PDB file of N, CA and C in Angstrom:
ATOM      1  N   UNK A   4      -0.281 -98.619-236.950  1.00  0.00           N
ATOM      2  CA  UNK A   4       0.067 -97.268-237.302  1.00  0.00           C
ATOM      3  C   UNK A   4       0.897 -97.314-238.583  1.00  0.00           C
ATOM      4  N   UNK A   5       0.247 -96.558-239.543  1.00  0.00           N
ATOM      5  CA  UNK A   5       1.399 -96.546-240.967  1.00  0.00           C
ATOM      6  C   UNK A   5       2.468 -95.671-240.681  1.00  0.00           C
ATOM      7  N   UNK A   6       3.663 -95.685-241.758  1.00  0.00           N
ATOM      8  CA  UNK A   6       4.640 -95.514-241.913  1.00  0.00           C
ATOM      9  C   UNK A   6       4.749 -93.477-241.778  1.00  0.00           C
ATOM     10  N   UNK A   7       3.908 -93.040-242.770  1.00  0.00           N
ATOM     11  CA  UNK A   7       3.251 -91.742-242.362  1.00  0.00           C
ATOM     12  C   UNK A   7       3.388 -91.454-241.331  1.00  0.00           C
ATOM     13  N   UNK A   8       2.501 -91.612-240.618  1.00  0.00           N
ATOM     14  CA  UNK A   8       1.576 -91.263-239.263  1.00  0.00           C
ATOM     15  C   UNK A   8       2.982 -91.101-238.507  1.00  0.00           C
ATOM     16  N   UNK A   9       3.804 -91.777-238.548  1.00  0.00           N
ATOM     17  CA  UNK A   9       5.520 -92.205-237.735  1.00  0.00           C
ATOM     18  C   UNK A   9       5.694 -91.378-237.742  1.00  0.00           C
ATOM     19  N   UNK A  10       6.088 -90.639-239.266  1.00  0.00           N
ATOM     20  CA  UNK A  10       6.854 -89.731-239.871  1.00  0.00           C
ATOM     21  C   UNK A  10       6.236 -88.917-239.201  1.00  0.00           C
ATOM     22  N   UNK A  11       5.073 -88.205-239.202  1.00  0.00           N
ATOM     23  CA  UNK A  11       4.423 -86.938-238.999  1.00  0.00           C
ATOM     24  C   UNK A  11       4.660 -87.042-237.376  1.00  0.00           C
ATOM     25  N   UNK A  12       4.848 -88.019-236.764  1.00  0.00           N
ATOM     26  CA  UNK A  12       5.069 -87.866-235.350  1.00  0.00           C
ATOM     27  C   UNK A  12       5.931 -87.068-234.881  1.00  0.00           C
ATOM     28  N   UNK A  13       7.320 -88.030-235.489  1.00  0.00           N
ATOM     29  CA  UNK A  13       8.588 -88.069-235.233  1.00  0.00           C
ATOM     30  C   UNK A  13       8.783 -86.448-235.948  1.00  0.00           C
ATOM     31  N   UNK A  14       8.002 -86.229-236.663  1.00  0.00           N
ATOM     32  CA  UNK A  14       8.540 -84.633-237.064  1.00  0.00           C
ATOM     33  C   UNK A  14       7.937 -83.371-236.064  1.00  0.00           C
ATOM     34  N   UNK A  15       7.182 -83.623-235.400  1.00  0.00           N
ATOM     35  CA  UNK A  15       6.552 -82.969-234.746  1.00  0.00           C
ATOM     36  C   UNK A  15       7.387 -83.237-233.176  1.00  0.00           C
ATOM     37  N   UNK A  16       7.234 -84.147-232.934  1.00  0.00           N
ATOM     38  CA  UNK A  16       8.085 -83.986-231.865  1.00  0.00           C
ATOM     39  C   UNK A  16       9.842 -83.498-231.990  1.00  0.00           C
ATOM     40  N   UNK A  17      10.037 -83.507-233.186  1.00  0.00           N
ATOM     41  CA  UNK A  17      11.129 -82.772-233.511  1.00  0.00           C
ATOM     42  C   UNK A  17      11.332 -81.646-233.248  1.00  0.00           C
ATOM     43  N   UNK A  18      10.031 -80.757-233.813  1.00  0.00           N
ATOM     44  CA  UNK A  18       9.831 -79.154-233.735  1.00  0.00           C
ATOM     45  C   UNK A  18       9.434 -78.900-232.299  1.00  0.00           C
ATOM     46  N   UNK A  19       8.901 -79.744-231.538  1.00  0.00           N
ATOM     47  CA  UNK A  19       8.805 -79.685-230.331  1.00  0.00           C
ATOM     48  C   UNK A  19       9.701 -79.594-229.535  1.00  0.00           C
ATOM     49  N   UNK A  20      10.710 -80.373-229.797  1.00  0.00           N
ATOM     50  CA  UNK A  20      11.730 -80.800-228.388  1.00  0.00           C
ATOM     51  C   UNK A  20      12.985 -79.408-228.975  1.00  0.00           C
ATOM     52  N   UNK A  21      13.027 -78.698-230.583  1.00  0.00           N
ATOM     53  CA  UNK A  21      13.762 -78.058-230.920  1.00  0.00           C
ATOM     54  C   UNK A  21      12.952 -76.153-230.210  1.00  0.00           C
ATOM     55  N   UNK A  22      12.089 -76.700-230.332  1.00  0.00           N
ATOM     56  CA  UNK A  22      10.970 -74.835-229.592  1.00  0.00           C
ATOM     57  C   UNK A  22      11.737 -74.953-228.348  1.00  0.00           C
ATOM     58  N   UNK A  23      11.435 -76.238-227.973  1.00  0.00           N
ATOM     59  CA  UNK A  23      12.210 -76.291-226.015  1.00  0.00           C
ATOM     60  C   UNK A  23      12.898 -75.888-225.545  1.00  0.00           C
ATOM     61  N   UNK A  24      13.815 -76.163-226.510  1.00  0.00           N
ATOM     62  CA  UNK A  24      15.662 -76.508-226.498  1.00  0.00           C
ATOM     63  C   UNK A  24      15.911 -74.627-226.505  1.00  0.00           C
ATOM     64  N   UNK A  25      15.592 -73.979-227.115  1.00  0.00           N
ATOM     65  CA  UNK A  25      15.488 -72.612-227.950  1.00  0.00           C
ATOM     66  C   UNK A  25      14.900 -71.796-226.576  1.00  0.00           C
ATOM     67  N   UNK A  26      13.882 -72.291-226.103  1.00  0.00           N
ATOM     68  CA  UNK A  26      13.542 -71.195-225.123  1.00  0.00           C
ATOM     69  C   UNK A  26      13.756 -71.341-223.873  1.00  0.00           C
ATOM     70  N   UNK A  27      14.790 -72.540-223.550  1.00  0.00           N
ATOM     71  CA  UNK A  27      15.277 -72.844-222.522  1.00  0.00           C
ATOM     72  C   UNK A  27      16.406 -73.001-222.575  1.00  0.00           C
ATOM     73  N   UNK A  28      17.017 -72.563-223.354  1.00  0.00           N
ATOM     74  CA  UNK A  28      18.774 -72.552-223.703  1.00  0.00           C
ATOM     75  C   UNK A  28      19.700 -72.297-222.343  1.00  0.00           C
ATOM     76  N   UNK A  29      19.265 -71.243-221.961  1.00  0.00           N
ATOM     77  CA  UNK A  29      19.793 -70.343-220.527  1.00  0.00           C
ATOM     78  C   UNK A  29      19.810 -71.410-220.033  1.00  0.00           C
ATOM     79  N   UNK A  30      18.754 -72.143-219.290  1.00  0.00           N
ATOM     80  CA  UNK A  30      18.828 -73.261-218.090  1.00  0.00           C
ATOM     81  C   UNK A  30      19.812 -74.340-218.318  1.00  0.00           C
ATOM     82  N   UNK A  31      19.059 -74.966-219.420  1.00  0.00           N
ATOM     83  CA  UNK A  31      20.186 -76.178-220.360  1.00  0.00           C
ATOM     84  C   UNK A  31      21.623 -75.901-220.734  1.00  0.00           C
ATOM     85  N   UNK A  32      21.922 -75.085-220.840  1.00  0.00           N
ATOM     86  CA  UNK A  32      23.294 -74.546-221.395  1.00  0.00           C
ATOM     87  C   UNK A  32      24.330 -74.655-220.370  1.00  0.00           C
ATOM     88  N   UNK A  33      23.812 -74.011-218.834  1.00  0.00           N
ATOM     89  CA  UNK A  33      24.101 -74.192-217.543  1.00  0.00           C
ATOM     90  C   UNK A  33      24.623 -75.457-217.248  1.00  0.00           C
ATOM     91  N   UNK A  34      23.637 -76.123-217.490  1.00  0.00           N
ATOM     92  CA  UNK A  34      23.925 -77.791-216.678  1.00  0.00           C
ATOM     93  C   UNK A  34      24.196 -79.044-217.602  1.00  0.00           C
ATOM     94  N   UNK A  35      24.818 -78.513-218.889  1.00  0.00           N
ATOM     95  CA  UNK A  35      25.470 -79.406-219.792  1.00  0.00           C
ATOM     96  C   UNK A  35      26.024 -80.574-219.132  1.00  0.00           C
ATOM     97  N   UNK A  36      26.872 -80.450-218.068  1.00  0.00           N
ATOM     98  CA  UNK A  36      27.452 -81.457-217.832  1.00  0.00           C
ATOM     99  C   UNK A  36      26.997 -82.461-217.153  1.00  0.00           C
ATOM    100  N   UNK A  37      25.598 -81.970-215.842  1.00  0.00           N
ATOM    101  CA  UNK A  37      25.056 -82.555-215.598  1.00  0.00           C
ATOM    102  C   UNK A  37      23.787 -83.563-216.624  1.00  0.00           C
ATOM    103  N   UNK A  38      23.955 -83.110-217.417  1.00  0.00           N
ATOM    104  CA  UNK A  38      23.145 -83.474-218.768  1.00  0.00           C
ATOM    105  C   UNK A  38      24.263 -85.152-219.064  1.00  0.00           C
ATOM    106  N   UNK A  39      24.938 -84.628-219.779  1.00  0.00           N
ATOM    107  CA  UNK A  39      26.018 -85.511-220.247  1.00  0.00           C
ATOM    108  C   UNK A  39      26.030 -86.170-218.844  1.00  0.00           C
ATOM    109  N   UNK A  40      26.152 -86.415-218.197  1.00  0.00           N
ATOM    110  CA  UNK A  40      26.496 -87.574-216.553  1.00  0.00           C
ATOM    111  C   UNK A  40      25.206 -88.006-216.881  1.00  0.00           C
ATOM    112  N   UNK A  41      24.321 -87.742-216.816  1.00  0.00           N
ATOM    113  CA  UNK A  41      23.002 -88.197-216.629  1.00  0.00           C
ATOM    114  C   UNK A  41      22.693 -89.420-217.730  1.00  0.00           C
ATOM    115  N   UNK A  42      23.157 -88.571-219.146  1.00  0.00           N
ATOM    116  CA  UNK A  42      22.964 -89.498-220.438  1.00  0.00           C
ATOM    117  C   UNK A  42      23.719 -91.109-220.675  1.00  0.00           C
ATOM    118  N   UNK A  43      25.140 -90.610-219.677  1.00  0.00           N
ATOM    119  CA  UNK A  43      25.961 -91.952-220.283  1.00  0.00           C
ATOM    120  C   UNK A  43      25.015 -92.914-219.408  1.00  0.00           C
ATOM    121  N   UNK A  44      24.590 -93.187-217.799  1.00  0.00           N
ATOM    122  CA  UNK A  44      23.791 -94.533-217.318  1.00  0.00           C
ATOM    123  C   UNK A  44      22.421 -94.519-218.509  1.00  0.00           C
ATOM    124  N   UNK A  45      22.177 -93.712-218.958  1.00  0.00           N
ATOM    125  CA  UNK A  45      20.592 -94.361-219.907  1.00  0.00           C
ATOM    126  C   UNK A  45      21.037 -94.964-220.984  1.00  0.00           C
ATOM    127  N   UNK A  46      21.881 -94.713-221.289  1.00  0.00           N
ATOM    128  CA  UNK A  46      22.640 -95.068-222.593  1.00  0.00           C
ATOM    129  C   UNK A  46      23.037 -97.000-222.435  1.00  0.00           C
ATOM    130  N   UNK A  47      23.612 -96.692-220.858  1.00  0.00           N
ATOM    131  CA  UNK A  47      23.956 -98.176-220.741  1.00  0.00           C
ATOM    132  C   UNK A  47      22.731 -99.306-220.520  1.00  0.00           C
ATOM    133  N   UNK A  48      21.946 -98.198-219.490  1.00  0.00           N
ATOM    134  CA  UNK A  48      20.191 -99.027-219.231  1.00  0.00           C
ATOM    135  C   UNK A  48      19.634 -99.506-220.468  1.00  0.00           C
ATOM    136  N   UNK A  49      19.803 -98.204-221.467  1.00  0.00           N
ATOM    137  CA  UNK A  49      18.663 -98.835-222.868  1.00  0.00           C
ATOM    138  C   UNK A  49      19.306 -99.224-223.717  1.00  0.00           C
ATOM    139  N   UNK A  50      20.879 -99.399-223.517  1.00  0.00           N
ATOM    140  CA  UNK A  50      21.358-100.088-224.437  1.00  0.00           C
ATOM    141  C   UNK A  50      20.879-101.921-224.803  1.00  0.00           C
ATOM    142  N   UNK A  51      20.876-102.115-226.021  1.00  0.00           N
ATOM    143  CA  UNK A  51      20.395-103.623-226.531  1.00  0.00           C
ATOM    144  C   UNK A  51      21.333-104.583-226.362  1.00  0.00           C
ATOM    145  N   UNK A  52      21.713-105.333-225.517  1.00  0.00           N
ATOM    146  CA  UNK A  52      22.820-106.641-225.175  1.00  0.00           C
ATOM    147  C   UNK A  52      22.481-107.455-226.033  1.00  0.00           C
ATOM    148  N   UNK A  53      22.113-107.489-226.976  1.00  0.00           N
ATOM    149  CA  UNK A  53      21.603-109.015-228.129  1.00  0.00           C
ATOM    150  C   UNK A  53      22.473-108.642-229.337  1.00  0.00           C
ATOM    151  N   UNK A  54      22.769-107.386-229.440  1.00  0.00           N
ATOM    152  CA  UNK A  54      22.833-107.349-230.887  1.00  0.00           C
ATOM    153  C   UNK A  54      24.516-107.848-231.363  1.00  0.00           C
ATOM    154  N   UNK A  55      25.119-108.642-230.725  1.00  0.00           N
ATOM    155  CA  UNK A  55      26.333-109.340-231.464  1.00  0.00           C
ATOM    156  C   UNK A  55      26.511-110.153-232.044  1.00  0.00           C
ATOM    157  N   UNK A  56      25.216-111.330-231.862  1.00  0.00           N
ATOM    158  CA  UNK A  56      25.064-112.083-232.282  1.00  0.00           C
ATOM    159  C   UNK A  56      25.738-113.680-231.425  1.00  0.00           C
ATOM    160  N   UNK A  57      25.737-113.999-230.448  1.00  0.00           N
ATOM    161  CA  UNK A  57      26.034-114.391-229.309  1.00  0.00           C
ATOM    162  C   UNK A  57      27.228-115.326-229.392  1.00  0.00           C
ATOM    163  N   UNK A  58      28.118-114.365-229.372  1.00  0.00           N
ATOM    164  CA  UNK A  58      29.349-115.168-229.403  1.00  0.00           C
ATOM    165  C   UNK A  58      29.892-116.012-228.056  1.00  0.00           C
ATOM    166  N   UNK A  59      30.271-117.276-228.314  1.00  0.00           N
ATOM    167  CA  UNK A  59      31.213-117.971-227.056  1.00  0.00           C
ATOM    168  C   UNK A  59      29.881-119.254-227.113  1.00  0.00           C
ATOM    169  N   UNK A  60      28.646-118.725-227.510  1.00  0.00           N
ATOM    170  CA  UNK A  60      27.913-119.582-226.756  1.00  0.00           C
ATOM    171  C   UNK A  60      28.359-121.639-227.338  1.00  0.00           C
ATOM    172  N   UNK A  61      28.570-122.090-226.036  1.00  0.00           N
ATOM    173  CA  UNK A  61      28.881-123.787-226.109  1.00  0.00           C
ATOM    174  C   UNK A  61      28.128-124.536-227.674  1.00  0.00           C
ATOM    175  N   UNK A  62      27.217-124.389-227.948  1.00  0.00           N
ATOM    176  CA  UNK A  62      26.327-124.856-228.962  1.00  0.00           C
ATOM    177  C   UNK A  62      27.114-124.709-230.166  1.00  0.00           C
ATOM    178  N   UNK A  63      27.491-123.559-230.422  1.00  0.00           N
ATOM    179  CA  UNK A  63      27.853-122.788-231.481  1.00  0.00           C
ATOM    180  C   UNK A  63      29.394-123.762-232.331  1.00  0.00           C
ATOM    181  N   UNK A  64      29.666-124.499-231.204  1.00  0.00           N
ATOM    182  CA  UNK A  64      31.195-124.940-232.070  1.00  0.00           C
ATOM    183  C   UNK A  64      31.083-125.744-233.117  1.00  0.00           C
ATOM    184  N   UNK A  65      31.801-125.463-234.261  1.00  0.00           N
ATOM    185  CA  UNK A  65      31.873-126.871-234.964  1.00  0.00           C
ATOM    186  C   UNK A  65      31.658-127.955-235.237  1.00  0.00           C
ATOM    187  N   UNK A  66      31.325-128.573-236.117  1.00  0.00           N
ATOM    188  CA  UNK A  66      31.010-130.326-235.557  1.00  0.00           C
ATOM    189  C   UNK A  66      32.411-131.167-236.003  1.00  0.00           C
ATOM    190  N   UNK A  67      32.843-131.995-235.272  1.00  0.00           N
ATOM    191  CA  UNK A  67      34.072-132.559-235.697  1.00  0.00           C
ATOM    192  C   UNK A  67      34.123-133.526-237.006  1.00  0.00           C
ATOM    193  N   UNK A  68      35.136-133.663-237.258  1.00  0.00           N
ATOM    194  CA  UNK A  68      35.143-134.626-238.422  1.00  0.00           C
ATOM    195  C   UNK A  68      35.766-135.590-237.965  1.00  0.00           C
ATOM    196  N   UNK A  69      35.028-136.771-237.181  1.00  0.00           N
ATOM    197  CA  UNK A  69      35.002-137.833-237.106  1.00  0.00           C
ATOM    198  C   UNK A  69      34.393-139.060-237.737  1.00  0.00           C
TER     199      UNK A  69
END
């Protein structure tokens, strides 16, 4: 898939999820908080554990100067 095709996705589902948001305000607006509770566990599920660059690991030390 080219770089385009992304774009034109990602923009469309933009205008999509923003029509949603707009004609369902009433419902959503309601249950904000249940929204927010809901978001922080996905946040932790899809969060990426790699990206620190793996600190502590045994391998990683120094080599001595002996």
């Amino acid at each position: 898939m080219n770089a385009s095709l992304k774009v034109a996705l990602l923009m469309v589902a933009v205008i999509v999820g923003f029509l949603l948001l707009r004609e369902h305000w009433d419902h959503v607006a309601g249950k904000w908080v249940y929204l927010l509770l809901l978001v922080c566990p996905l946040m932790h599920l899809f969060h990426g554990h790699g990206g620190h660059g793996a600190h502590g690991k045994p391998d990683d030390k120094p080599a001595s100067r002996e």
